[in-house]
Amino acid sequence: MATTNDLKNGMVLNIDGQLWSVVEFQHVKPGKGPAFVRTKLKNVESNKTVDKTFNAGTKVETATVDRRSYQYLYNDGTNFVFMDTSTYEQLEVTPEIVGDAANFLLENNEAIIATNEGRVLFVELPASVEMVITFTEPGLAGDSATGRTKPATLETGHEIQVPLFINQGEKVKVDTRDSSYLSRVKG
């Protein structure tokens, strides 16, 4: 148990039997009336976001979420198989839980997996990953001046938009949150 005064971003609360992650919160003390805490909560399982207001000092139930570093091993056709880097224990995660992270999972890459009472909640990737472009139309000389983009396929088969000067076989840095091109990787 904790109070609404103890809230922090990323904290997971158990409200009415469902797990909610605190996206943002704000303590408000109006000139007239009692203080309250305005929060934006995201359902851990459905990703639905809601705004909820609590009176300041109200007790809320916190959930114990274990976040561990895992290494992605392979996809066995139905599930994604990860290995705990400290115990070498393997964990199978369904595609529904992996979600969009599957677009950026390469074998032997690291990922953070959050669990609650043995149940996998979500898979968290680093903010950016480096991947090789396996297919894109060739760029033309002088294409670097404009801000135009073209489609390119990553080594996982996921398609992103890249600047016209990027060529097939090049390594690029990609933002895992919105699939956007960040930069070309040198060397």
mmCIF file of C-alpha atoms in Angstrom:
data_model
loop_
_atom_site.group_PDB
_atom_site.id
_atom_site.type_symbol
_atom_site.label_atom_id
_atom_site.label_comp_id
_atom_site.label_asym_id
_atom_site.label_seq_id
_atom_site.Cartn_x
_atom_site.Cartn_y
_atom_site.Cartn_z
ATOM 1 C CA MET A 1 0.000 0.000 0.000
ATOM 2 C CA ALA A 2 1.104 3.546 -0.746
ATOM 3 C CA THR A 3 -0.586 6.938 -0.760
ATOM 4 C CA THR A 4 -1.202 9.163 -3.752
ATOM 5 C CA ASN A 5 1.578 11.425 -2.404
ATOM 6 C CA ASP A 6 4.084 8.614 -3.148
ATOM 7 C CA LEU A 7 3.178 8.252 -6.854
ATOM 8 C CA LYS A 8 5.996 8.168 -9.413
ATOM 9 C CA ASN A 9 6.013 7.769 -13.210
ATOM 10 C CA GLY A 10 6.241 4.083 -14.172
ATOM 11 C CA MET A 11 4.795 2.890 -10.844
ATOM 12 C CA VAL A 12 2.222 0.091 -11.290
ATOM 13 C CA LEU A 13 -1.018 0.273 -9.272
ATOM 14 C CA ASN A 14 -3.616 -2.414 -8.666
ATOM 15 C CA ILE A 15 -6.999 -0.679 -9.055
ATOM 16 C CA ASP A 16 -10.167 -2.827 -9.003
ATOM 17 C CA GLY A 17 -8.148 -5.969 -9.837
ATOM 18 C CA GLN A 18 -6.491 -4.439 -12.913
ATOM 19 C CA LEU A 19 -2.892 -3.275 -13.274
ATOM 20 C CA TRP A 20 -2.375 0.367 -14.260
ATOM 21 C CA SER A 21 0.950 2.088 -14.923
ATOM 22 C CA VAL A 22 1.328 5.768 -13.941
ATOM 23 C CA VAL A 23 2.160 7.705 -17.129
ATOM 24 C CA GLU A 24 2.098 11.127 -15.488
ATOM 25 C CA PHE A 25 0.786 12.734 -12.324
ATOM 26 C CA GLN A 26 0.329 16.216 -10.920
ATOM 27 C CA HIS A 27 -0.328 17.366 -7.346
ATOM 28 C CA VAL A 28 -2.887 20.195 -7.401
ATOM 29 C CA LYS A 29 -3.554 22.441 -4.427
ATOM 30 C CA PRO A 30 -6.352 24.836 -5.309
ATOM 31 C CA GLY A 31 -6.794 28.027 -3.318
ATOM 32 C CA LYS A 32 -10.147 26.775 -2.080
ATOM 33 C CA GLY A 33 -10.832 23.145 -1.157
ATOM 34 C CA PRO A 34 -8.637 20.116 -0.465
ATOM 35 C CA ALA A 35 -5.554 19.136 -2.488
ATOM 36 C CA PHE A 36 -5.843 16.355 -5.062
ATOM 37 C CA VAL A 37 -3.667 14.346 -7.455
ATOM 38 C CA ARG A 38 -4.501 14.287 -11.163
ATOM 39 C CA THR A 39 -3.064 11.202 -12.933
ATOM 40 C CA LYS A 40 -2.893 9.665 -16.378
ATOM 41 C CA LEU A 41 -2.951 5.868 -16.058
ATOM 42 C CA LYS A 42 -2.280 3.234 -18.743
ATOM 43 C CA ASN A 43 -3.746 -0.254 -18.452
ATOM 44 C CA VAL A 44 -0.790 -2.668 -18.574
ATOM 45 C CA GLU A 45 -2.699 -5.383 -20.448
ATOM 46 C CA SER A 46 -4.957 -3.448 -22.853
ATOM 47 C CA ASN A 47 -2.797 -0.273 -23.247
ATOM 48 C CA LYS A 48 -5.947 1.839 -22.695
ATOM 49 C CA THR A 49 -5.153 5.248 -21.172
ATOM 50 C CA VAL A 50 -7.469 6.993 -18.696
ATOM 51 C CA ASP A 51 -7.340 10.155 -16.587
ATOM 52 C CA LYS A 52 -8.126 9.598 -12.908
ATOM 53 C CA THR A 53 -8.221 12.038 -10.015
ATOM 54 C CA PHE A 54 -7.474 11.007 -6.416
ATOM 55 C CA ASN A 55 -7.799 13.017 -3.197
ATOM 56 C CA ALA A 56 -4.328 13.789 -1.790
ATOM 57 C CA GLY A 57 -3.236 11.183 0.753
ATOM 58 C CA THR A 58 -5.643 8.480 -0.483
ATOM 59 C CA LYS A 59 -4.260 4.955 -0.100
ATOM 60 C CA VAL A 60 -3.646 3.057 -3.351
ATOM 61 C CA GLU A 61 -2.529 -0.544 -3.763
ATOM 62 C CA THR A 62 0.785 -0.972 -5.570
ATOM 63 C CA ALA A 63 1.607 -4.067 -7.613
ATOM 64 C CA THR A 64 4.996 -5.748 -7.488
ATOM 65 C CA VAL A 65 6.383 -5.717 -11.002
ATOM 66 C CA ASP A 66 9.634 -7.563 -11.599
ATOM 67 C CA ARG A 67 11.605 -6.093 -14.525
ATOM 68 C CA ARG A 68 14.463 -8.283 -15.725
ATOM 69 C CA SER A 69 16.862 -8.243 -18.628
ATOM 70 C CA TYR A 70 16.260 -11.076 -21.083
ATOM 71 C CA GLN A 71 17.960 -12.089 -24.310
ATOM 72 C CA TYR A 72 15.746 -12.855 -27.316
ATOM 73 C CA LEU A 73 16.589 -16.326 -28.627
ATOM 74 C CA TYR A 74 14.109 -17.259 -31.387
ATOM 75 C CA ASN A 75 10.497 -17.498 -32.509
ATOM 76 C CA ASP A 76 9.303 -21.115 -32.323
ATOM 77 C CA GLY A 77 6.444 -20.469 -34.763
ATOM 78 C CA THR A 78 3.838 -19.574 -32.130
ATOM 79 C CA ASN A 79 5.730 -17.865 -29.275
ATOM 80 C CA PHE A 80 8.818 -15.728 -28.790
ATOM 81 C CA VAL A 81 11.456 -17.435 -26.637
ATOM 82 C CA PHE A 82 13.601 -15.310 -24.292
ATOM 83 C CA MET A 83 16.364 -16.316 -21.875
ATOM 84 C CA ASP A 84 17.010 -14.740 -18.473
ATOM 85 C CA THR A 85 20.621 -13.531 -18.716
ATOM 86 C CA SER A 86 21.331 -14.266 -15.036
ATOM 87 C CA THR A 87 19.677 -17.686 -14.513
ATOM 88 C CA TYR A 88 19.655 -18.971 -18.143
ATOM 89 C CA GLU A 89 15.986 -19.849 -17.617
ATOM 90 C CA GLN A 90 13.889 -19.728 -20.806
ATOM 91 C CA LEU A 91 10.565 -17.893 -21.025
ATOM 92 C CA GLU A 92 7.960 -18.146 -23.794
ATOM 93 C CA VAL A 93 5.998 -14.975 -24.546
ATOM 94 C CA THR A 94 2.909 -14.844 -26.787
ATOM 95 C CA PRO A 95 2.838 -12.521 -29.840
ATOM 96 C CA GLU A 96 -0.059 -10.549 -28.263
ATOM 97 C CA ILE A 97 2.155 -9.513 -25.328
ATOM 98 C CA VAL A 98 5.243 -8.831 -27.491
ATOM 99 C CA GLY A 99 3.112 -6.606 -29.778
ATOM 100 C CA ASP A 100 4.959 -4.066 -31.944
ATOM 101 C CA ALA A 101 8.276 -4.947 -30.280
ATOM 102 C CA ALA A 102 8.365 -7.955 -32.651
ATOM 103 C CA ASN A 103 9.236 -5.531 -35.477
ATOM 104 C CA PHE A 104 12.597 -4.836 -33.847
ATOM 105 C CA LEU A 105 13.507 -8.179 -32.221
ATOM 106 C CA LEU A 106 16.696 -9.731 -33.576
ATOM 107 C CA GLU A 107 18.182 -12.919 -32.168
ATOM 108 C CA ASN A 108 20.532 -12.258 -29.206
ATOM 109 C CA ASN A 109 19.135 -8.724 -28.649
ATOM 110 C CA GLU A 110 18.394 -7.591 -25.097
ATOM 111 C CA ALA A 111 14.878 -6.741 -23.907
ATOM 112 C CA ILE A 112 13.337 -5.934 -20.520
ATOM 113 C CA ILE A 113 10.421 -8.202 -19.594
ATOM 114 C CA ALA A 114 8.073 -7.139 -16.795
ATOM 115 C CA THR A 115 6.271 -9.836 -14.812
ATOM 116 C CA ASN A 116 3.738 -9.776 -11.982
ATOM 117 C CA GLU A 117 3.219 -12.951 -9.933
ATOM 118 C CA GLY A 118 4.700 -15.086 -12.748
ATOM 119 C CA ARG A 119 2.509 -13.483 -15.434
ATOM 120 C CA VAL A 120 4.283 -11.637 -18.264
ATOM 121 C CA LEU A 121 2.910 -8.089 -18.572
ATOM 122 C CA PHE A 122 4.929 -6.499 -21.361
ATOM 123 C CA VAL A 123 8.202 -6.524 -23.316
ATOM 124 C CA GLU A 124 10.203 -3.300 -23.303
ATOM 125 C CA LEU A 125 12.918 -2.618 -25.891
ATOM 126 C CA PRO A 126 15.684 -0.008 -25.757
ATOM 127 C CA ALA A 127 14.563 3.411 -27.107
ATOM 128 C CA SER A 128 16.525 2.776 -30.316
ATOM 129 C CA VAL A 129 18.033 -0.190 -32.161
ATOM 130 C CA GLU A 130 20.526 -0.527 -35.000
ATOM 131 C CA MET A 131 19.321 -2.589 -37.977
ATOM 132 C CA VAL A 132 20.394 -3.329 -41.538
ATOM 133 C CA ILE A 133 18.255 -2.222 -44.509
ATOM 134 C CA THR A 134 17.546 -5.397 -46.521
ATOM 135 C CA PHE A 135 15.632 -3.702 -49.329
ATOM 136 C CA THR A 136 15.080 -0.188 -50.580
ATOM 137 C CA GLU A 137 15.086 1.540 -53.964
ATOM 138 C CA PRO A 138 18.539 2.929 -54.836
ATOM 139 C CA GLY A 139 19.161 6.584 -54.024
ATOM 140 C CA LEU A 140 20.251 9.101 -56.653
ATOM 141 C CA ALA A 141 23.097 11.614 -56.411
ATOM 142 C CA GLY A 142 21.911 14.901 -54.911
ATOM 143 C CA ASP A 143 19.002 13.332 -52.998
ATOM 144 C CA SER A 144 20.367 14.444 -49.619
ATOM 145 C CA ALA A 145 19.187 18.055 -49.926
ATOM 146 C CA THR A 146 15.435 17.461 -49.624
ATOM 147 C CA GLY A 147 13.500 16.102 -46.645
ATOM 148 C CA ARG A 148 11.711 13.484 -48.724
ATOM 149 C CA THR A 149 11.582 9.831 -47.659
ATOM 150 C CA LYS A 150 11.171 6.403 -49.234
ATOM 151 C CA PRO A 151 10.090 3.011 -47.850
ATOM 152 C CA ALA A 152 12.812 0.603 -46.668
ATOM 153 C CA THR A 153 12.580 -2.936 -45.289
ATOM 154 C CA LEU A 154 14.567 -3.818 -42.147
ATOM 155 C CA GLU A 155 16.166 -7.217 -41.502
ATOM 156 C CA THR A 156 13.101 -8.226 -39.424
ATOM 157 C CA GLY A 157 10.808 -7.562 -42.417
ATOM 158 C CA HIS A 158 9.363 -4.381 -40.862
ATOM 159 C CA GLU A 159 8.979 -1.407 -43.227
ATOM 160 C CA ILE A 160 9.983 2.129 -42.203
ATOM 161 C CA GLN A 161 10.476 5.465 -43.974
ATOM 162 C CA VAL A 162 14.093 6.555 -44.564
ATOM 163 C CA PRO A 163 15.695 9.566 -46.331
ATOM 164 C CA LEU A 164 16.355 9.160 -50.064
ATOM 165 C CA PHE A 165 20.161 8.878 -49.621
ATOM 166 C CA ILE A 166 19.977 5.620 -47.586
ATOM 167 C CA ASN A 167 20.938 2.527 -49.622
ATOM 168 C CA GLN A 168 20.315 -1.200 -49.321
ATOM 169 C CA GLY A 169 22.789 -2.941 -46.964
ATOM 170 C CA GLU A 170 23.367 0.151 -44.789
ATOM 171 C CA LYS A 171 22.905 0.060 -41.011
ATOM 172 C CA VAL A 172 20.482 2.616 -39.549
ATOM 173 C CA LYS A 173 19.347 3.595 -36.055
ATOM 174 C CA VAL A 174 15.554 3.279 -35.591
ATOM 175 C CA ASP A 175 13.321 4.576 -32.770
ATOM 176 C CA THR A 176 11.446 1.537 -31.382
ATOM 177 C CA ARG A 177 8.540 3.624 -30.028
ATOM 178 C CA ASP A 178 7.298 5.062 -33.345
ATOM 179 C CA SER A 179 9.332 3.212 -36.048
ATOM 180 C CA SER A 180 11.027 6.419 -37.158
ATOM 181 C CA TYR A 181 14.474 6.681 -38.754
ATOM 182 C CA LEU A 182 16.987 8.407 -36.443
ATOM 183 C CA SER A 183 20.357 8.262 -38.190
ATOM 184 C CA ARG A 184 22.762 6.312 -40.338
ATOM 185 C CA VAL A 185 25.251 4.161 -38.377
ATOM 186 C CA LYS A 186 28.859 4.795 -39.385
ATOM 187 C CA GLY A 187 31.324 1.925 -39.797
#
